[in-house]
Tab-separated table of C-alpha atoms (C1' of nucleotides) in Angstrom:
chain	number	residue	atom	x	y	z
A	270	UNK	CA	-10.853	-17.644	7.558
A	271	UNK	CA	-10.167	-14.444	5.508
A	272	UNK	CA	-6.815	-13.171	5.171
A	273	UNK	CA	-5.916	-9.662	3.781
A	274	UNK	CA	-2.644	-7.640	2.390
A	275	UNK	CA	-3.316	-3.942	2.478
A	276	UNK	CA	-0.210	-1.264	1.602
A	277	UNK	CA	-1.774	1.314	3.656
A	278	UNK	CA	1.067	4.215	2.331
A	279	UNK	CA	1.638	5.420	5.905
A	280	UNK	CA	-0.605	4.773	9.046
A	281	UNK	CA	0.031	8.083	10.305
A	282	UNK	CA	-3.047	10.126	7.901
A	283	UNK	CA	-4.459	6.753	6.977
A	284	UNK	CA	-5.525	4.933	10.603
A	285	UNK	CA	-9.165	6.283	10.380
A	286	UNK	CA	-8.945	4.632	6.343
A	287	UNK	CA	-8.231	1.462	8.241
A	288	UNK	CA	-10.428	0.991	11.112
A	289	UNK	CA	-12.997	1.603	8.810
A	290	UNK	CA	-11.970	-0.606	6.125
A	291	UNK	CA	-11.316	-3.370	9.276
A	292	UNK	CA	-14.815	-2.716	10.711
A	293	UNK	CA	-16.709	-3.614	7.161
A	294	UNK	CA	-14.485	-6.317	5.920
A	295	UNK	CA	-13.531	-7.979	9.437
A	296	UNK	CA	-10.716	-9.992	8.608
A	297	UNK	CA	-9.112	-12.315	10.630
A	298	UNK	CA	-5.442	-11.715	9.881
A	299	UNK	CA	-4.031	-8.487	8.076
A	300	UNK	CA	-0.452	-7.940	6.564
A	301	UNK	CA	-0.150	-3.809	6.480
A	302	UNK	CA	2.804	-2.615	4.463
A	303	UNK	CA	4.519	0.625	4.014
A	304	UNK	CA	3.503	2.225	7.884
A	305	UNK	CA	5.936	5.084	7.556
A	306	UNK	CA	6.303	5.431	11.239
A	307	UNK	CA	8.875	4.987	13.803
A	308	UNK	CA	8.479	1.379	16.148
A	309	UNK	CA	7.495	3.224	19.627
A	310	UNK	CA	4.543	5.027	17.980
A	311	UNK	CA	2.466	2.093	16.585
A	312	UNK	CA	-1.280	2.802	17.275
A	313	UNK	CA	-1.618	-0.479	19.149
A	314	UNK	CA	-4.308	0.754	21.591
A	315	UNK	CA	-6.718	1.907	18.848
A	316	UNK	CA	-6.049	-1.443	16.988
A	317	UNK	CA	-6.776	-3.145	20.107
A	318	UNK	CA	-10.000	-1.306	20.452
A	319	UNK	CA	-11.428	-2.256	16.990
A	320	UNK	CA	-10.421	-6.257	18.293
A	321	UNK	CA	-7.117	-6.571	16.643
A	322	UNK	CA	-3.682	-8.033	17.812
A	323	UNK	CA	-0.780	-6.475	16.294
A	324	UNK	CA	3.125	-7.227	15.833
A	325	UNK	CA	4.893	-4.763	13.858
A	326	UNK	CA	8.265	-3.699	12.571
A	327	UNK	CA	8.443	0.226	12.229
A	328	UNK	CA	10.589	2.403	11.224
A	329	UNK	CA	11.232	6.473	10.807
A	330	UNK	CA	10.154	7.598	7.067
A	331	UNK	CA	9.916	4.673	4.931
A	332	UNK	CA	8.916	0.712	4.852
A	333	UNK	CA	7.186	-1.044	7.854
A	334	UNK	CA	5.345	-3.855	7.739
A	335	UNK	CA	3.116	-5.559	10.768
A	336	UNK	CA	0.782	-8.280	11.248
A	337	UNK	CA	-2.936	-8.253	12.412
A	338	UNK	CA	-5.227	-10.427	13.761
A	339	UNK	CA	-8.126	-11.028	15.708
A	340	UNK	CA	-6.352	-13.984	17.626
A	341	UNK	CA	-3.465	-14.423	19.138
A	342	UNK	CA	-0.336	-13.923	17.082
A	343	UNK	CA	2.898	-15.623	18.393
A	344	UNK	CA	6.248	-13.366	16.403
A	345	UNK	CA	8.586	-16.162	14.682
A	346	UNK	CA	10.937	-13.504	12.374
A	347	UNK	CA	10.781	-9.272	12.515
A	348	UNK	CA	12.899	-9.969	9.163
A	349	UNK	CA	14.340	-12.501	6.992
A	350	UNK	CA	16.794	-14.396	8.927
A	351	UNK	CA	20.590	-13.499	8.649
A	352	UNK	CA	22.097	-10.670	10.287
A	353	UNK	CA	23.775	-8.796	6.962
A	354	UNK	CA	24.337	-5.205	7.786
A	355	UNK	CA	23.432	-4.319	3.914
A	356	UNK	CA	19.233	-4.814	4.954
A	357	UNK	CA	18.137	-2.422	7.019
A	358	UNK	CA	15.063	-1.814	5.763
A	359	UNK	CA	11.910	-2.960	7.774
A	360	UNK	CA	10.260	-5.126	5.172
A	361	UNK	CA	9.196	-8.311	6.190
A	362	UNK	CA	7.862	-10.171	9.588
A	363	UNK	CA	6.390	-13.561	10.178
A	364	UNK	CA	4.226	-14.904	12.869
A	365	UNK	CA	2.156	-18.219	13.723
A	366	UNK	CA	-1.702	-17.507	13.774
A	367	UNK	CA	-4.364	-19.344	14.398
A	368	UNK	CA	-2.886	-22.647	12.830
A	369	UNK	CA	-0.957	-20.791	9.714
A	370	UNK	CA	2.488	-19.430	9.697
A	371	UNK	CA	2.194	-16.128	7.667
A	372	UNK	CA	5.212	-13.905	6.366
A	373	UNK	CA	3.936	-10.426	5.479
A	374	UNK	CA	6.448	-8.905	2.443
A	375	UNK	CA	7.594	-5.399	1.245
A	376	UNK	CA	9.443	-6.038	-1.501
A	377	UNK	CA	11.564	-2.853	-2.541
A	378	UNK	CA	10.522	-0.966	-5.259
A	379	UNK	CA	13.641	-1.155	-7.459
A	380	UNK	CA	13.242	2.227	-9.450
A	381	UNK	CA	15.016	3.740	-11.253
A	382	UNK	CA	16.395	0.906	-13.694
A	383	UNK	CA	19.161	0.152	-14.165
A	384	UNK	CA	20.904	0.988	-11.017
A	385	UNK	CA	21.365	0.309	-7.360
A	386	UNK	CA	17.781	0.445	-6.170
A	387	UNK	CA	17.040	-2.348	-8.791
A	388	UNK	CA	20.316	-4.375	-7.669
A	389	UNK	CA	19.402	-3.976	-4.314
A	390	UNK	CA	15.468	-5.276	-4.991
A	391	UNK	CA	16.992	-8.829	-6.677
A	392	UNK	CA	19.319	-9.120	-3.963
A	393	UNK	CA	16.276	-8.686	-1.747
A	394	UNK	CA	14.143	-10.915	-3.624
A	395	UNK	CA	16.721	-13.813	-3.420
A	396	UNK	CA	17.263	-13.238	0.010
A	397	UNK	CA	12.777	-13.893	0.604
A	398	UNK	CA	13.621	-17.073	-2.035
A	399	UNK	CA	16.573	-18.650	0.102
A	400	UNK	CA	13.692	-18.324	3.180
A	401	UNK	CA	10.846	-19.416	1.486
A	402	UNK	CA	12.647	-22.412	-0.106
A	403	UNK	CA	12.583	-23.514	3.798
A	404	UNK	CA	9.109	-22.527	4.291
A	405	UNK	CA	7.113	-24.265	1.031
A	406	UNK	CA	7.500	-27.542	2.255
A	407	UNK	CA	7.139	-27.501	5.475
A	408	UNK	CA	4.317	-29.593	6.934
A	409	UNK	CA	2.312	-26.512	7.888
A	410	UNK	CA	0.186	-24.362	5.980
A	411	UNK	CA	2.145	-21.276	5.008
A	412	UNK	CA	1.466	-17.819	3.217
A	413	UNK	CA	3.425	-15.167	2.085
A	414	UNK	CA	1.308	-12.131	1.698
A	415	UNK	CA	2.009	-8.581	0.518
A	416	UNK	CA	3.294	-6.292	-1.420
A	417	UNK	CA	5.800	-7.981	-4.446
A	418	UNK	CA	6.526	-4.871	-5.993
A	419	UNK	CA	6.046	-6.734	-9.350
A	420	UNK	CA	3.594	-7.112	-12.029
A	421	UNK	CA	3.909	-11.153	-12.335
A	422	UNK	CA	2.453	-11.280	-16.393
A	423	UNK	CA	0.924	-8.605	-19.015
A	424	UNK	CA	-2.191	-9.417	-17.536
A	425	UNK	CA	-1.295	-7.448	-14.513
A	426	UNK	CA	-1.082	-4.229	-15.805
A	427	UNK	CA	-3.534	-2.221	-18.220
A	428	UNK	CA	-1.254	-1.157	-20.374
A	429	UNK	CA	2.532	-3.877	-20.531
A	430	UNK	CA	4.320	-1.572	-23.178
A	431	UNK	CA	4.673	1.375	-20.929
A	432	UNK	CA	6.219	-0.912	-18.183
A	433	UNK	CA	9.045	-2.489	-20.348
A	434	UNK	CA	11.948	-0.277	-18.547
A	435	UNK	CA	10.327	-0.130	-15.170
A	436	UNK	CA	11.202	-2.462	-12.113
A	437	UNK	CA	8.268	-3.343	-11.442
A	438	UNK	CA	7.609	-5.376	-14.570
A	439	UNK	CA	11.631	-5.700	-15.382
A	440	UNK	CA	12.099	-9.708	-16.890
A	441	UNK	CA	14.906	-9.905	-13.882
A	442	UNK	CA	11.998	-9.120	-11.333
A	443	UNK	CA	9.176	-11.240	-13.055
A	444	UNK	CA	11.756	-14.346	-13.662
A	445	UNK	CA	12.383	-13.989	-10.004
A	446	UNK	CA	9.145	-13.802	-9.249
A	447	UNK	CA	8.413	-16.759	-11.413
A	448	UNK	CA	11.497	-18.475	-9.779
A	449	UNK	CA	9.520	-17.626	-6.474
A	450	UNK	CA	6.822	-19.471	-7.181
A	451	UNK	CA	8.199	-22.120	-8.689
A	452	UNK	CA	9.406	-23.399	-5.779
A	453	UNK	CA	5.873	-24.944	-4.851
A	454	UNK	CA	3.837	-22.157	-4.126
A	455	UNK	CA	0.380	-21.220	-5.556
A	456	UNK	CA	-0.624	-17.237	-6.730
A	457	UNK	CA	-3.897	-17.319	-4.914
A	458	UNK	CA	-5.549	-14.741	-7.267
A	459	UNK	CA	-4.142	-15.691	-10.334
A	460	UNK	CA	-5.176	-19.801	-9.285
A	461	UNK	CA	-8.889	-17.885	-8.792
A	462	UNK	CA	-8.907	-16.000	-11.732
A	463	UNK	CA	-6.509	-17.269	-14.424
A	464	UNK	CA	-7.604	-14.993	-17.371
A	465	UNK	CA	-9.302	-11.986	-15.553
A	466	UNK	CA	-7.238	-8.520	-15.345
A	467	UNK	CA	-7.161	-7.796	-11.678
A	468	UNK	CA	-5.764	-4.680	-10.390
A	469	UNK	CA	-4.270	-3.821	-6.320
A	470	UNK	CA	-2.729	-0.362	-7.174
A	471	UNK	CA	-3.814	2.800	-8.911
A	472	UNK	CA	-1.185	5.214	-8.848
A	473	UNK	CA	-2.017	8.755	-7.651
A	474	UNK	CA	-1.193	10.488	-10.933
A	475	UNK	CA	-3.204	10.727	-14.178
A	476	UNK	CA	-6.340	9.861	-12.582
A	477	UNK	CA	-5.211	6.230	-12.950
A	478	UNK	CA	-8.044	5.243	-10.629
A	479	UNK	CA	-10.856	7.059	-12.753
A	480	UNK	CA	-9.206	5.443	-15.538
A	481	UNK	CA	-8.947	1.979	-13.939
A	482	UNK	CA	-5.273	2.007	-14.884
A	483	UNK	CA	-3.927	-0.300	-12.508
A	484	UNK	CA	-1.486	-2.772	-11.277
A	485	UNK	CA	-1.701	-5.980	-9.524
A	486	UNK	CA	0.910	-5.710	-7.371
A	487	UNK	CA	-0.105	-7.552	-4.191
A	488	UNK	CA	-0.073	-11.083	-4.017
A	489	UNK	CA	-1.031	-14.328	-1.853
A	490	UNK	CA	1.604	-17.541	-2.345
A	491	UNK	CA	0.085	-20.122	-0.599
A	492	UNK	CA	2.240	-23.446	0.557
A	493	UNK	CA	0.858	-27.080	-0.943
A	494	UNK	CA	-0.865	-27.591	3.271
A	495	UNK	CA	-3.130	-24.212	2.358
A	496	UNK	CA	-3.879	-24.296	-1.308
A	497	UNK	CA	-6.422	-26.670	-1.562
A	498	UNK	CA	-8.462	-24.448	1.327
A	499	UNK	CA	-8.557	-21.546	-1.195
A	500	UNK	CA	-12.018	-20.036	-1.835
A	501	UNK	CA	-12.277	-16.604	-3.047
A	502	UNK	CA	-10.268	-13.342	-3.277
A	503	UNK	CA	-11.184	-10.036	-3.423
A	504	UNK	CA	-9.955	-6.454	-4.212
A	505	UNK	CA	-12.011	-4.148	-2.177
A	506	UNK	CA	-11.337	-1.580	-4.927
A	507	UNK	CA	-14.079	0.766	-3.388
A	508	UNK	CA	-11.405	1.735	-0.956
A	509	UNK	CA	-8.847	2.960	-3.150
A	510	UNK	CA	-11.976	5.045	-3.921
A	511	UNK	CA	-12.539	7.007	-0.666
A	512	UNK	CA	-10.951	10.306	-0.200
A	513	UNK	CA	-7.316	11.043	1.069
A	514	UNK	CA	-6.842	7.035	0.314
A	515	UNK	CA	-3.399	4.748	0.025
A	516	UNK	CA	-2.441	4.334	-3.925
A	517	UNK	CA	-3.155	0.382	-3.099
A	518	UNK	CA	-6.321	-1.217	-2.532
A	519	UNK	CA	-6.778	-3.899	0.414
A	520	UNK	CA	-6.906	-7.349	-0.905
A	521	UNK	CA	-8.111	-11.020	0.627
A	522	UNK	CA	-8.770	-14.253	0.349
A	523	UNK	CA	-10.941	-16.489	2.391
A	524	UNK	CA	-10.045	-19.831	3.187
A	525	UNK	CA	-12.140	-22.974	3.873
B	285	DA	C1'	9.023	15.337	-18.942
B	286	DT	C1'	4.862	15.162	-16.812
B	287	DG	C1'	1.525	14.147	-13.348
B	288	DT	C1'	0.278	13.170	-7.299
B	289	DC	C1'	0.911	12.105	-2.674
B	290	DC	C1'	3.631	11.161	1.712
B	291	DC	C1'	7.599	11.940	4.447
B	292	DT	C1'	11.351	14.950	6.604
B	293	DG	C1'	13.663	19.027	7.899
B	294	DA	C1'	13.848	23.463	7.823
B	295	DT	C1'	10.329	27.432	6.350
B	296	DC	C1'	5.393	28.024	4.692
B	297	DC	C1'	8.893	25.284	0.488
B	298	DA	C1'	12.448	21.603	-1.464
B	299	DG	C1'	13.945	16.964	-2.105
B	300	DG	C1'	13.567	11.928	-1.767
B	301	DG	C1'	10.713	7.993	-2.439
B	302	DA	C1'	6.981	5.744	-4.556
DNA sequence: ATGTCCCTGATCCAGGGA
């Protein structure tokens, strides 16, 4: 079974990017993050036509996150549970596939730091750790798949000095992070590939791509039920390669 | 500070977000 996280940095200029990225990697489940567009205009048909299920939680401008999959994908959360008027954002969804229960994460950015973006992303992140702490030991194989928003370690970005002040490697969002995983889970990558610098995101300016100045943003935790089915991962970097392309690569792992 | 790209809403550009 192969499983994929792609941050597709809006569907609207980008579906053609990912019917053909679908048709050559053919994964069975897909997390998309960051659609950009507004619930009633999802392009389920043409998803349906390249043999892919969708749920989805839109939204006008910003965020959006849905689920993919080649079987059938019963919803079980459009976000994390609790009703709290202060998260309004569409960032997160969870479903029951095949036999996995999969939560696909957009974790806010947090920029600028300090301030109220960055309070609002560790309020957000303990908000995914008081759900997750109910997920990891459940007696069902469970993933939580996207995009953190956080460089986990120095060996996630190709260059850790010139990150120091931003929110993305902030000690507040790699301790919770670390606090994250913690609980039980396992950083499918970094379990593969322990010393290796892997990268998810090139940003758009610079020529950070040319440069292979990246980030490894996007991550697989995987419950104690999955782990042990872990196989490979992949970055299909080429993608992040092809013209008019997101600023994140799509990433998977394949499971046994 | 800068660089680039996507989005919106009001003009063919500015401002917010990443």
């Amino acid at each position: 079974m192969k499983i994929a996280t792609y941050n597709i940095n809006g569907i609207n200029g980008r579906l053609e990017h990912l019917l053909r990225w679908l048709r050559e990697a053919q994964p069975d489940i897909v997390c998309l993050q960051e659609l950009k567009r507004e619930q009633h205009s999802f392009p389920e048909s043409a998803l349906k036509d390249a043999g892919y299920n969708a749920i989805w939680q839109g939204q006008k401008s910003w965020n959006g996150v849905a689920i993919l999959a080649k079987n059938e994908i019963r919803e079980l959360h459009r976000d994390l549970p609790g009703d709290d008027d202060e998260f309004t954002h569409s960032r997160y969804i969870e479903a029951f596939v095949d036999d996995v229960v999969i939560g696909c994460i957009y974790l806010p950015n947090g920029n600028p730091w300090p301030g109220p973006k960055f309070d609002y992303k560790l309020r957000w992140f303990r908000r995914l750790a008081d759900h997750a702490k109910g997920l990891v030991n459940r007696e069902l194989p469970v993933l939580l798949v996207g995009d953190y928003n956080v460089m986990p370690t120095e060996l996630d970005t190709y260059k850790p000095a010139k990150y120091l002040e931003n929110a993305l490697f902030r000690p507040e969002s790699r301790e919770a992070f670390k606090k994250l995983v913690d609980q039980g889970w396992t950083d499918a990558i970094r379990d593969l590939y322990p010393h290796e610098r892997i990268y998810t995101f090139w940003d758009y300016l610079r020529n950070a791509y040319g440069r292979n100045a990246g980030l490894r943003l996007d991550h697989f935790l995987l419950n104690k039920h999955i782990a042990p089915r872990l196989r490979t991962a992949q970055v299909d970097k080429h993608v992040r390669g092809w013209e008019h392309s997101s600023d994140h690569a799509p990433v998977w792992i394949e499971l046994a």
